[in-house]
CSV table of C-alpha atoms in Angstrom, one decimal:
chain,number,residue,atom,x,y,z
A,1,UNK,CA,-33.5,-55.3,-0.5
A,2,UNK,CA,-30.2,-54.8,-2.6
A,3,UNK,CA,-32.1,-52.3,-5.0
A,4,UNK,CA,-32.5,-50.3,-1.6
A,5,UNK,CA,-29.0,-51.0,-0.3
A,6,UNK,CA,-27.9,-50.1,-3.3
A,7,UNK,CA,-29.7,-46.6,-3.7
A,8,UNK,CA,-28.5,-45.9,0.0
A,9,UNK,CA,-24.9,-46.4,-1.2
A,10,UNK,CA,-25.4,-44.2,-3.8
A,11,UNK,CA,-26.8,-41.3,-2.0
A,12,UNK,CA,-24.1,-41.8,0.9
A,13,UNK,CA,-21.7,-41.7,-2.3
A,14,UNK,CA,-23.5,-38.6,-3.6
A,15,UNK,CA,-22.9,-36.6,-0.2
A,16,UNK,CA,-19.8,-37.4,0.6
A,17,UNK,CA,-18.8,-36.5,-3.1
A,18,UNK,CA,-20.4,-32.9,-2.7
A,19,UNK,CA,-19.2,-32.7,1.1
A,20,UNK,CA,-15.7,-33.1,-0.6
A,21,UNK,CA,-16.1,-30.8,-3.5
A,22,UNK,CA,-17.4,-28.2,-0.6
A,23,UNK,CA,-14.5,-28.6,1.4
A,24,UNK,CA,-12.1,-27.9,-0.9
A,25,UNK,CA,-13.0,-24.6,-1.8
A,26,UNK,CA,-13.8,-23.9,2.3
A,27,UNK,CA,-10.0,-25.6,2.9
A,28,UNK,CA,-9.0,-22.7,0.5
A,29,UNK,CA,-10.7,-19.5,1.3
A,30,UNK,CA,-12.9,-20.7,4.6
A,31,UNK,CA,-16.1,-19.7,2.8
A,32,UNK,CA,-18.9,-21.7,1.9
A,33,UNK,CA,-19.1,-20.3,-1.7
A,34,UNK,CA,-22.9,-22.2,-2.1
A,35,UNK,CA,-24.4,-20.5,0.8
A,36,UNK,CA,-22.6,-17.9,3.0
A,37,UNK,CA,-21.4,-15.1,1.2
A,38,UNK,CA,-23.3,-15.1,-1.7
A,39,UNK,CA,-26.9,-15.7,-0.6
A,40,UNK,CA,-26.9,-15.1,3.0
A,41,UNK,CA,-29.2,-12.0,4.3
A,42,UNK,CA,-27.3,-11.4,7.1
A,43,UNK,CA,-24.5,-8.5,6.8
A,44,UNK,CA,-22.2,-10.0,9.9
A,45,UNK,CA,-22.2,-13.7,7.7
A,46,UNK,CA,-21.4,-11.5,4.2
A,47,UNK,CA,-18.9,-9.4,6.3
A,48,UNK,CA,-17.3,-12.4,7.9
A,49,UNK,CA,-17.0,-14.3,4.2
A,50,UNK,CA,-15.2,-11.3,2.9
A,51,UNK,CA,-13.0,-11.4,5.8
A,52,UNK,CA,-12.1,-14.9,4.9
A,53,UNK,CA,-11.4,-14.0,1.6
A,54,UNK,CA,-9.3,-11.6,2.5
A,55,UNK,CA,-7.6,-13.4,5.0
A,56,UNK,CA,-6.9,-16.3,2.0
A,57,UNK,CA,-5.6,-14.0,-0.9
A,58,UNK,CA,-2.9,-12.2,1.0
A,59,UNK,CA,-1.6,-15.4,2.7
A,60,UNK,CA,-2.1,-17.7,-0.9
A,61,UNK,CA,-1.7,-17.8,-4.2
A,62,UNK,CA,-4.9,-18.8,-5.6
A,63,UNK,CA,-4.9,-17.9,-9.7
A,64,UNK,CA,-6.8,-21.2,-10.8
A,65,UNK,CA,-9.5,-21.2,-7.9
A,66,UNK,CA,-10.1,-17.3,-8.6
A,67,UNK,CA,-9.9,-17.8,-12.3
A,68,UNK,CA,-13.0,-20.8,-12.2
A,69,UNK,CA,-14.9,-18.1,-9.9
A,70,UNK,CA,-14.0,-14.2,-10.6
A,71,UNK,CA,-17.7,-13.3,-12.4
A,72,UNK,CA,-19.4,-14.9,-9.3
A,73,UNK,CA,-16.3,-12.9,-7.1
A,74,UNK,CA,-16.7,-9.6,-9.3
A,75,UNK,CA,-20.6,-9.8,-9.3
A,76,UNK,CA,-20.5,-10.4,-5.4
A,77,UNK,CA,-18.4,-7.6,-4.6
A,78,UNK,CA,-19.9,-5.3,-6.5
A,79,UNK,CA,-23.4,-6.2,-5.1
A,80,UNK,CA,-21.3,-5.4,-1.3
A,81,UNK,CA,-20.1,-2.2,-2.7
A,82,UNK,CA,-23.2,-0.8,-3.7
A,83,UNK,CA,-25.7,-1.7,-1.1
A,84,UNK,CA,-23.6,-2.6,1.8
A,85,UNK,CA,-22.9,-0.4,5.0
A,86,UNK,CA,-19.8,1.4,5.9
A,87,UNK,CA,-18.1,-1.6,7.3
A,88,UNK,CA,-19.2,-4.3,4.6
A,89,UNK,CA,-18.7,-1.9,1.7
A,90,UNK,CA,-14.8,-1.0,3.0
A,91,UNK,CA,-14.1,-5.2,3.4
A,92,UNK,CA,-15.7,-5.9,0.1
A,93,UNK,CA,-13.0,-2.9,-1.7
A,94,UNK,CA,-10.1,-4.6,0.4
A,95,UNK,CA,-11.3,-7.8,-0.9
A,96,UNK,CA,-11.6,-5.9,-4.6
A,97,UNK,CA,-7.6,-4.6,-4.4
A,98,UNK,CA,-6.7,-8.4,-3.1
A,99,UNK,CA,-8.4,-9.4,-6.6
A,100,UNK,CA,-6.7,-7.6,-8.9
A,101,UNK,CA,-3.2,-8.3,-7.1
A,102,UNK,CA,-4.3,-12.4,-7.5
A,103,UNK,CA,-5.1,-12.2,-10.9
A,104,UNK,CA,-2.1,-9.2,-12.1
A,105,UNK,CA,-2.8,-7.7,-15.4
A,106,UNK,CA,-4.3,-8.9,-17.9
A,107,UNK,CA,-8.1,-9.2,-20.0
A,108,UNK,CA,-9.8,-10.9,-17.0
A,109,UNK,CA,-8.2,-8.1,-14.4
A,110,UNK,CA,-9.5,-5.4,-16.9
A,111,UNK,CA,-12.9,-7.0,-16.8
A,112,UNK,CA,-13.5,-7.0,-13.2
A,113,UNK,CA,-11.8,-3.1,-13.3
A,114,UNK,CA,-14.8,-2.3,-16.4
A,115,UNK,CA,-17.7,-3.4,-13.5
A,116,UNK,CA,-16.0,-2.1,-10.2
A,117,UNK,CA,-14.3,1.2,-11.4
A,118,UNK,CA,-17.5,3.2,-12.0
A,119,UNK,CA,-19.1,2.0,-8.9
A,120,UNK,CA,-16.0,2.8,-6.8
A,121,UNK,CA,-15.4,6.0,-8.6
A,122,UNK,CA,-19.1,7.0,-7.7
A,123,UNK,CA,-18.6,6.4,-4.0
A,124,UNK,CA,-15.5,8.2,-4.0
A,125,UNK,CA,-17.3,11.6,-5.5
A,126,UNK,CA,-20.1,11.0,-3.1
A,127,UNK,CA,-20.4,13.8,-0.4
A,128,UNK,CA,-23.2,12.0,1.2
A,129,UNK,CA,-21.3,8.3,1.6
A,130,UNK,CA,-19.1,7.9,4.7
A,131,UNK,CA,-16.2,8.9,5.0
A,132,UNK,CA,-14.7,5.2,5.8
A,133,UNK,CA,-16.5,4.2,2.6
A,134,UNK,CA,-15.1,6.9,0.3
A,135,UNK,CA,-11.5,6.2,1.9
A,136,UNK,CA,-11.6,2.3,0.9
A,137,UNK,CA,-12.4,3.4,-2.6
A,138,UNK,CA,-10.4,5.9,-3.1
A,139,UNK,CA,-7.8,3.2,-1.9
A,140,UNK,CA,-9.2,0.2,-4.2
A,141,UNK,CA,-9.9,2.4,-7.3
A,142,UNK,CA,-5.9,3.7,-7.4
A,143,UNK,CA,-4.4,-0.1,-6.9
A,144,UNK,CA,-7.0,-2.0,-9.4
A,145,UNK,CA,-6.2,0.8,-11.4
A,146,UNK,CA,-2.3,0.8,-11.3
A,147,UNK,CA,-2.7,-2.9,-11.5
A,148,UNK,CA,-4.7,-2.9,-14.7
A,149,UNK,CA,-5.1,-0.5,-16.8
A,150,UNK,CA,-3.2,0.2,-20.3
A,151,UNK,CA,-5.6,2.6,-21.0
A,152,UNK,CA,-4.5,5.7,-20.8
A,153,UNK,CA,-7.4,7.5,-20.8
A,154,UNK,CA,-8.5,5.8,-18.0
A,155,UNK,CA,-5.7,6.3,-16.2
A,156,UNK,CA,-6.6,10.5,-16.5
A,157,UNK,CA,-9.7,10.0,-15.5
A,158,UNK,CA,-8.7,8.1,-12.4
A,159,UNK,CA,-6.2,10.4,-11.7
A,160,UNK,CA,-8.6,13.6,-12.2
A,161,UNK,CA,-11.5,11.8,-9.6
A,162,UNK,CA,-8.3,11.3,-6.9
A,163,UNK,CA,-7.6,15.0,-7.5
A,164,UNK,CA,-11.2,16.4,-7.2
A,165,UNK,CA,-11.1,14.9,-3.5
A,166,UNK,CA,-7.6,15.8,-1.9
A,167,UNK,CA,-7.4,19.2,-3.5
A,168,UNK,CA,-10.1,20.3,-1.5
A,169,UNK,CA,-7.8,19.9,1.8
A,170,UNK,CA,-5.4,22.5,-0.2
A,171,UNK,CA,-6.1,26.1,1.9
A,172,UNK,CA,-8.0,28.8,0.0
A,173,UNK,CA,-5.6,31.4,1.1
A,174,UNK,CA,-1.5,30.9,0.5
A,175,UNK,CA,-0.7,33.0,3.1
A,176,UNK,CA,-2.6,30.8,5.4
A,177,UNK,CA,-0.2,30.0,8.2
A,178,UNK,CA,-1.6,26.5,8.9
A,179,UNK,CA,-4.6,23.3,7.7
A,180,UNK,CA,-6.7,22.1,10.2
A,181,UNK,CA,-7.4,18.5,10.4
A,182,UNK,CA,-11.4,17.9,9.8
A,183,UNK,CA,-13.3,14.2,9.8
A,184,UNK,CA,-12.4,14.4,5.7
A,185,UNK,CA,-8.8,14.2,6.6
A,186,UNK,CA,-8.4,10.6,6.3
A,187,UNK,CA,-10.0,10.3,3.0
A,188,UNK,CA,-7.6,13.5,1.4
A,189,UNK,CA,-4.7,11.1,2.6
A,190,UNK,CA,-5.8,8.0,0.8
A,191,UNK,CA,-6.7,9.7,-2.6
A,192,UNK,CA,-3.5,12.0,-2.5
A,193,UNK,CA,-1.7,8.4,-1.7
A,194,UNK,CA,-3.5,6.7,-4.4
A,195,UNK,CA,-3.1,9.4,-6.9
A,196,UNK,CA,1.0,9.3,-6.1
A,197,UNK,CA,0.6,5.7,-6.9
A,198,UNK,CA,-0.7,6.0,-10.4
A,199,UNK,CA,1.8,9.2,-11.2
A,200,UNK,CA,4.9,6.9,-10.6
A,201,UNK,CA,3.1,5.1,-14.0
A,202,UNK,CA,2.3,8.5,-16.3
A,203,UNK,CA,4.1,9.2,-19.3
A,204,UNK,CA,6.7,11.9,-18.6
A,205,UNK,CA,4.8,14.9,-20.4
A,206,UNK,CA,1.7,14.0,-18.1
A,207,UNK,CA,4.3,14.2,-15.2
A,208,UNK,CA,5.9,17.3,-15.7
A,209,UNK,CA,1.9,19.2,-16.2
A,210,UNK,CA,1.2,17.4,-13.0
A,211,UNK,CA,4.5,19.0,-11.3
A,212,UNK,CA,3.5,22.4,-12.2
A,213,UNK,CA,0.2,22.1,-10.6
A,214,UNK,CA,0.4,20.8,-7.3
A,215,UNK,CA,4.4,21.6,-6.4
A,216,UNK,CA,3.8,25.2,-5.4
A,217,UNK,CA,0.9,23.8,-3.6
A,218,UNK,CA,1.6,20.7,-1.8
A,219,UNK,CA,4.0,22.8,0.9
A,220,UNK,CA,0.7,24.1,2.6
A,221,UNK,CA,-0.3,20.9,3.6
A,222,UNK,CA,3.1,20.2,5.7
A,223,UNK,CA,1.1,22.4,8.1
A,224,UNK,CA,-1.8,20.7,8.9
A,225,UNK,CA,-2.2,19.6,12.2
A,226,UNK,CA,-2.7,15.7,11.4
A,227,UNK,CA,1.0,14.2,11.5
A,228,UNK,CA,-0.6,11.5,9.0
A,229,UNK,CA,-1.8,14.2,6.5
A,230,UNK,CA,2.4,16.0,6.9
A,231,UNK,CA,3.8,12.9,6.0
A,232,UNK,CA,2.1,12.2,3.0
A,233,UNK,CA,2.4,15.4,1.8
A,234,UNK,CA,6.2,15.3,2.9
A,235,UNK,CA,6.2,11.8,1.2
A,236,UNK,CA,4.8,12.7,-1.8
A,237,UNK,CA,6.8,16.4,-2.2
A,238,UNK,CA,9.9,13.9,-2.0
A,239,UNK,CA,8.6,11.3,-5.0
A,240,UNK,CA,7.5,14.9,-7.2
A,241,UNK,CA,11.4,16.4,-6.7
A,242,UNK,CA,12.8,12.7,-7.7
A,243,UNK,CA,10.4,12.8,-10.9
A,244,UNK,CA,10.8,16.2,-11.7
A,245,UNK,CA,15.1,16.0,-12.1
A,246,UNK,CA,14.6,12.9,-13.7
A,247,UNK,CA,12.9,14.6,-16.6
A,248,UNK,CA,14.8,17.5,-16.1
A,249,UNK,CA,18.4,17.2,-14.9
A,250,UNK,CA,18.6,20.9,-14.3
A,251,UNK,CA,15.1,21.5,-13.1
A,252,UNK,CA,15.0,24.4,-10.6
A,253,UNK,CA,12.1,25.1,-7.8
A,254,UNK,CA,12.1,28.9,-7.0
A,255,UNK,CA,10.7,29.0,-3.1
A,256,UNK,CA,13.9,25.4,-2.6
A,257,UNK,CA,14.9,27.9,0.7
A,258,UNK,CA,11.5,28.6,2.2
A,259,UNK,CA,10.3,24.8,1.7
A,260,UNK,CA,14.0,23.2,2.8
A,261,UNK,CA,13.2,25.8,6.1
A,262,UNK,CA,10.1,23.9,6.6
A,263,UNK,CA,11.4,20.3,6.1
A,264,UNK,CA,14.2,20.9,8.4
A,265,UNK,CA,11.7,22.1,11.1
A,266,UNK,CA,9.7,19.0,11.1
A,267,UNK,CA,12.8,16.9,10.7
A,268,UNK,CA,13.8,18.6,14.5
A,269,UNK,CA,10.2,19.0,15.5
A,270,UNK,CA,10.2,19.1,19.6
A,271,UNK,CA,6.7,20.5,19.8
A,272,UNK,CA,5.7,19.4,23.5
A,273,UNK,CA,1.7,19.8,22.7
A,274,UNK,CA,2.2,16.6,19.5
A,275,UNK,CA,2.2,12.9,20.8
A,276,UNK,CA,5.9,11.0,21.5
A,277,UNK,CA,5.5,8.6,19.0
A,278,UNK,CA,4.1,11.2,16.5
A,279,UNK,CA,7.1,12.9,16.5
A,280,UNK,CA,9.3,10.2,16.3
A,281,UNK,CA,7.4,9.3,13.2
A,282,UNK,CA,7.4,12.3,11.2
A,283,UNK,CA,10.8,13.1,12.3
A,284,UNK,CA,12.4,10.5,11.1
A,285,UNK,CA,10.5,10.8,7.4
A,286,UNK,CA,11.3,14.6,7.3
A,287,UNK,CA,14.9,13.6,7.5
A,288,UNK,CA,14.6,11.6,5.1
A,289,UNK,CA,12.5,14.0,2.5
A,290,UNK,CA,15.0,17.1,3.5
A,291,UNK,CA,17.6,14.7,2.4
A,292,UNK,CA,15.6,13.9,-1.0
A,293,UNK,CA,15.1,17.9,-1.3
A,294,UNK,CA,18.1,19.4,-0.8
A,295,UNK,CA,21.3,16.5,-1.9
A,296,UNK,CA,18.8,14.6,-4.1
A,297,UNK,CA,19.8,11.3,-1.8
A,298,UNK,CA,18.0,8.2,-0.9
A,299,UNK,CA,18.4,6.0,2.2
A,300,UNK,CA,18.7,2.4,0.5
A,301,UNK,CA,16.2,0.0,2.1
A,302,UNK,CA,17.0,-3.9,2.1
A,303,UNK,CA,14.1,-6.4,1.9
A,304,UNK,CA,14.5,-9.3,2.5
A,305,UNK,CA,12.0,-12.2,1.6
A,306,UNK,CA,13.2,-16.1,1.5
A,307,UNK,CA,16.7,-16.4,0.1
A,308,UNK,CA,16.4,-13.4,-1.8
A,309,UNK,CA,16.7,-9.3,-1.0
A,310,UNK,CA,15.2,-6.7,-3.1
A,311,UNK,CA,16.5,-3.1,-2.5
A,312,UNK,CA,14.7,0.0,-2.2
A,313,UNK,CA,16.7,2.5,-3.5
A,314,UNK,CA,14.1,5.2,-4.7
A,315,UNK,CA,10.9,7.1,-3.6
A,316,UNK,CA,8.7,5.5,-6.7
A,317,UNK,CA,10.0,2.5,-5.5
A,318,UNK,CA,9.0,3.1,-1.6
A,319,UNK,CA,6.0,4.2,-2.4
A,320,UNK,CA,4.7,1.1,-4.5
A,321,UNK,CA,6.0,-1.1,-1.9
A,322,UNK,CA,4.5,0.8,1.1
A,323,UNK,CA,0.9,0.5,-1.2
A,324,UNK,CA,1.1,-3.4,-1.6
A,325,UNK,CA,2.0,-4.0,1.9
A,326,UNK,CA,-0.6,-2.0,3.4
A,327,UNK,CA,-3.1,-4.5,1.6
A,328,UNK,CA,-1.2,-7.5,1.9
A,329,UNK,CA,0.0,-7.0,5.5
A,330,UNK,CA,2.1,-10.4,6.7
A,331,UNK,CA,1.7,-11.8,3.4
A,332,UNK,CA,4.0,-8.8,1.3
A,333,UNK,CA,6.4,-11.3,2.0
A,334,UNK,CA,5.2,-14.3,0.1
A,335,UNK,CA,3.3,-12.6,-2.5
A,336,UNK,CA,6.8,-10.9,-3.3
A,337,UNK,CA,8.4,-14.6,-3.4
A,338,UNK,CA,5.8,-16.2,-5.7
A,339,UNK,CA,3.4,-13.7,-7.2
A,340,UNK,CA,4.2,-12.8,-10.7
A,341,UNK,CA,2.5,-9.6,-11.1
A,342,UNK,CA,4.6,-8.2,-7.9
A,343,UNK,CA,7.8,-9.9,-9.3
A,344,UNK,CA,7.1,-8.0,-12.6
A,345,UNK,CA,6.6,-4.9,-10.7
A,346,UNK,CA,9.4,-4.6,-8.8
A,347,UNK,CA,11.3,-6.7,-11.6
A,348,UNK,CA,12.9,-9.5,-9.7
A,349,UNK,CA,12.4,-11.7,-12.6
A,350,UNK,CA,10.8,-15.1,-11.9
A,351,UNK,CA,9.7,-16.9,-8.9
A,352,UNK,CA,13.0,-18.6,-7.4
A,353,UNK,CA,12.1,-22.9,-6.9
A,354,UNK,CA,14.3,-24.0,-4.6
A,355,UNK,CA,14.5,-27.4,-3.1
A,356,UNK,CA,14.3,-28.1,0.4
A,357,UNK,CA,18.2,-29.5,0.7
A,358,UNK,CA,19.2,-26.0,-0.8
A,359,UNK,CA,16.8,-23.9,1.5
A,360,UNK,CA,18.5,-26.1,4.4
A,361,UNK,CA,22.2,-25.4,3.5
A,362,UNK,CA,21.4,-22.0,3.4
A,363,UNK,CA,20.2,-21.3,6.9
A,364,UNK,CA,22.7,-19.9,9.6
A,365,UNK,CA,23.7,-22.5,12.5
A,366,UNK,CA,22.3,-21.3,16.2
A,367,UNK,CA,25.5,-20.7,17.0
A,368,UNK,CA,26.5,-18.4,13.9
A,369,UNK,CA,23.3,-16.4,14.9
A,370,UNK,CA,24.3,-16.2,18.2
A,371,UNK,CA,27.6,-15.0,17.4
A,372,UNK,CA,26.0,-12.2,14.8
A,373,UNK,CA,23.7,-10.6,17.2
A,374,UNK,CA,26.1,-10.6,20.3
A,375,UNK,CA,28.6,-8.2,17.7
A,376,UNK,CA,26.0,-6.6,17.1
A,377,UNK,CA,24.6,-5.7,20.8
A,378,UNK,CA,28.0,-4.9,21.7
A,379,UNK,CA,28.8,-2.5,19.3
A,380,UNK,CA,24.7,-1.0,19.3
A,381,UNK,CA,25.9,-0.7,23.3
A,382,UNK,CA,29.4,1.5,22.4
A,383,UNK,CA,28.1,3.7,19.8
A,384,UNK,CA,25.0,4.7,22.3
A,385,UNK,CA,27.5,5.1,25.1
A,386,UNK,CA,29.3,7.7,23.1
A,387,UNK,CA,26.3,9.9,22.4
A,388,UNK,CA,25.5,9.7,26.1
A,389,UNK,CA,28.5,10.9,27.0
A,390,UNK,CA,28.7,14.1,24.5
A,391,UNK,CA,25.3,14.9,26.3
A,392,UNK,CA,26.6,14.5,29.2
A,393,UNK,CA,29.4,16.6,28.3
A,394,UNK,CA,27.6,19.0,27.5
A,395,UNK,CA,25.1,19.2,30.2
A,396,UNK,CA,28.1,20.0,32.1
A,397,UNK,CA,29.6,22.5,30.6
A,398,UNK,CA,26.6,24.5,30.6
């Protein structure tokens, strides 16, 4: 009888040993990494784990877990990549890009960039994949790329896959007076987007060949009729000038007055048949890239994260942060406090420790809050009272 109580102690021992290892890597991610995601045959329970994972890696910092699991992550994702549907295939890239940014650069990063680049670069080039496939890889294969390759061959032949795709929204003819949107659209956007990324990374004779290629072509595309598609080919116009006069002080662009003429257009664009808040979007970018253009100026951009700010204060800059907070959504934030890789990246040296009696003496009182943001209405109220009455002013003298 104690033989069997004993045996019964030990298997109730057992369980709730392996119930506890189990729940410590669900507590983590929310996946059940012995049953769920890698072995299940159903595409809503693999869909759902990625999800999770997802969900986890923008929101934590999890280096050592990943590190104990990343062939068993890699081999999974790439397995989703290659024989899931549209929907699984674009969560499994996310979870891909949410990888690399975990693990930063580095040998194991460039591992899991060796199995997944190909794969993703085959989808990309794929006419007969869908298009919301093609877009997530185009997506994941220009951040795993940025984040971890220092080859530079590689970094070509990324480049040169991302070109092959948005080039094709380029118009045939130059004397075309406008692009028309197509279901392809999207997908132009995210390579052109991606391939920006990696240029902001290119040695400076690789930059300049790049300039003289698409500069004289990139204009076209401010005509298209997706406001998406403008602003990412206004966006990226402004980031090509800013690289251009950095390599070349007195660099010169021969049609400045025709492509200024356009900018300024869209910048003032009232056209009644485009969407309110489409307009308000791209008009407030244009300004922005006619400003970049034409007086070489940047509106500074203050971020701030925890006790510390970072400041934007260029378009290569904008455009890498714009990238990692697309993928990391609410958690840009933290992953900008206590990721490494980012920190290195946007060089705010290391992560700040601060203790919770120094966090504490640094927060504003109520009442000091309450004081800030009633100066604040007030004066927000004055300076809008003035521009209503110049228009009324002159709605009256007309």
């Amino acid at each position: 009888m104690l033989n069997n109580m004993a045996v019964h102690c030990y298997s109730v021992g057992t369980v709730q040993m392996e119930t506890t290892v189990k729940s410590k890597a669900e507590l983590l991610t929310g996946v059940d990494f012995k049953g769920a995601f890698f072995s299940s045959n159903s595409a809503k329970t693999r869909q759902a784990a990625l999800e999770s994972l997802k969900s986890a890696f923008s929101s934590k910092i999890l280096y050592e877990f990943i590190m104990e699991r990343r062939m068993t992550l890699t081999d999974s994702i790439e397995r989703c990549i290659k024989k899931g549907k549209s929907e699984e295939l674009c969560a499994a890239a996310g979870l891909a890009c949410l990888l690399c940014v975990q693990m930063g650069s580095g040998i194991e990063s460039e591992e899991i960039f060796k199995t997944l680049g190909p794969v993703l670069k085959k989808i990309v080039c794929d006419g007969t994949a869908s298009v919301q496939a093609r877009q997530a890889c185009a997506t994941c294969l220009g951040i795993c790329c940025f984040i971890v390759t220092d080859d530079i061959t590689e970094l070509y032949s990324t480049m040169e896959c991302l070109e092959s795709v948005f080039t094709k929204a380029y118009p045939r003819d130059r004397d075309t007076n406008g692009v028309s949107s197509t279901p392809s659209t999207v997908l132009h956007i995210s390579a052109l987007l991606a391939w920006t990324l990696l240029l902001t990374i290119c040695p400076m004779n690789e930059v300049k060949k790049k300039i003289e290629t698409h500069l004289h072509k990139l204009p076209s595309m401010l005509s298209c009729d997706d406001v998406n598609m403008r602003i990412a080919a206004g966006e990226t116009l402004a980031l090509l000038f800013e690289l251009a006069r950095e390599t070349d002080a007195d660099f010169f662009y021969e049609d400045m007055e025709l492509l200024t003429e356009k900018l300024r257009a869209l910048a003032t664009d009232g056209n009644k048949h485009r969407a309110k808040v489409d307009k308000r979007k791209q008009r407030s970018v244009f300004r922005d890239v006619l400003r970049a253009v034409e007086e070489r100026d940047f509106p500074t951009e203050t971020v701030k994260f925890g006790p510390e700010r970072m400041y934007i204060d260029c378009w290569v800059k904008k455009q890498t942060y714009d990238t990692f907070k697309e993928i990391l959504g609410s958690g840009m934030q933290y992953h900008l406090q206590s990721n490494d890789f980012l920190r290195n990246v946007f060089e705010l040296g290391p992560p700040v420790m601060l203790d919770a009696a120094t966090l504490k003496t640094m927060k504003i009182s109520r009442f000091e809050r309450h004081l800030y943001n009633s100066a604040a209405f007030k004066a927000r109220t004055k300076a809008r009272s003035k521009c209503r009455d110049k228009r009324a002013d002159v709605g009256e003298f007309f």
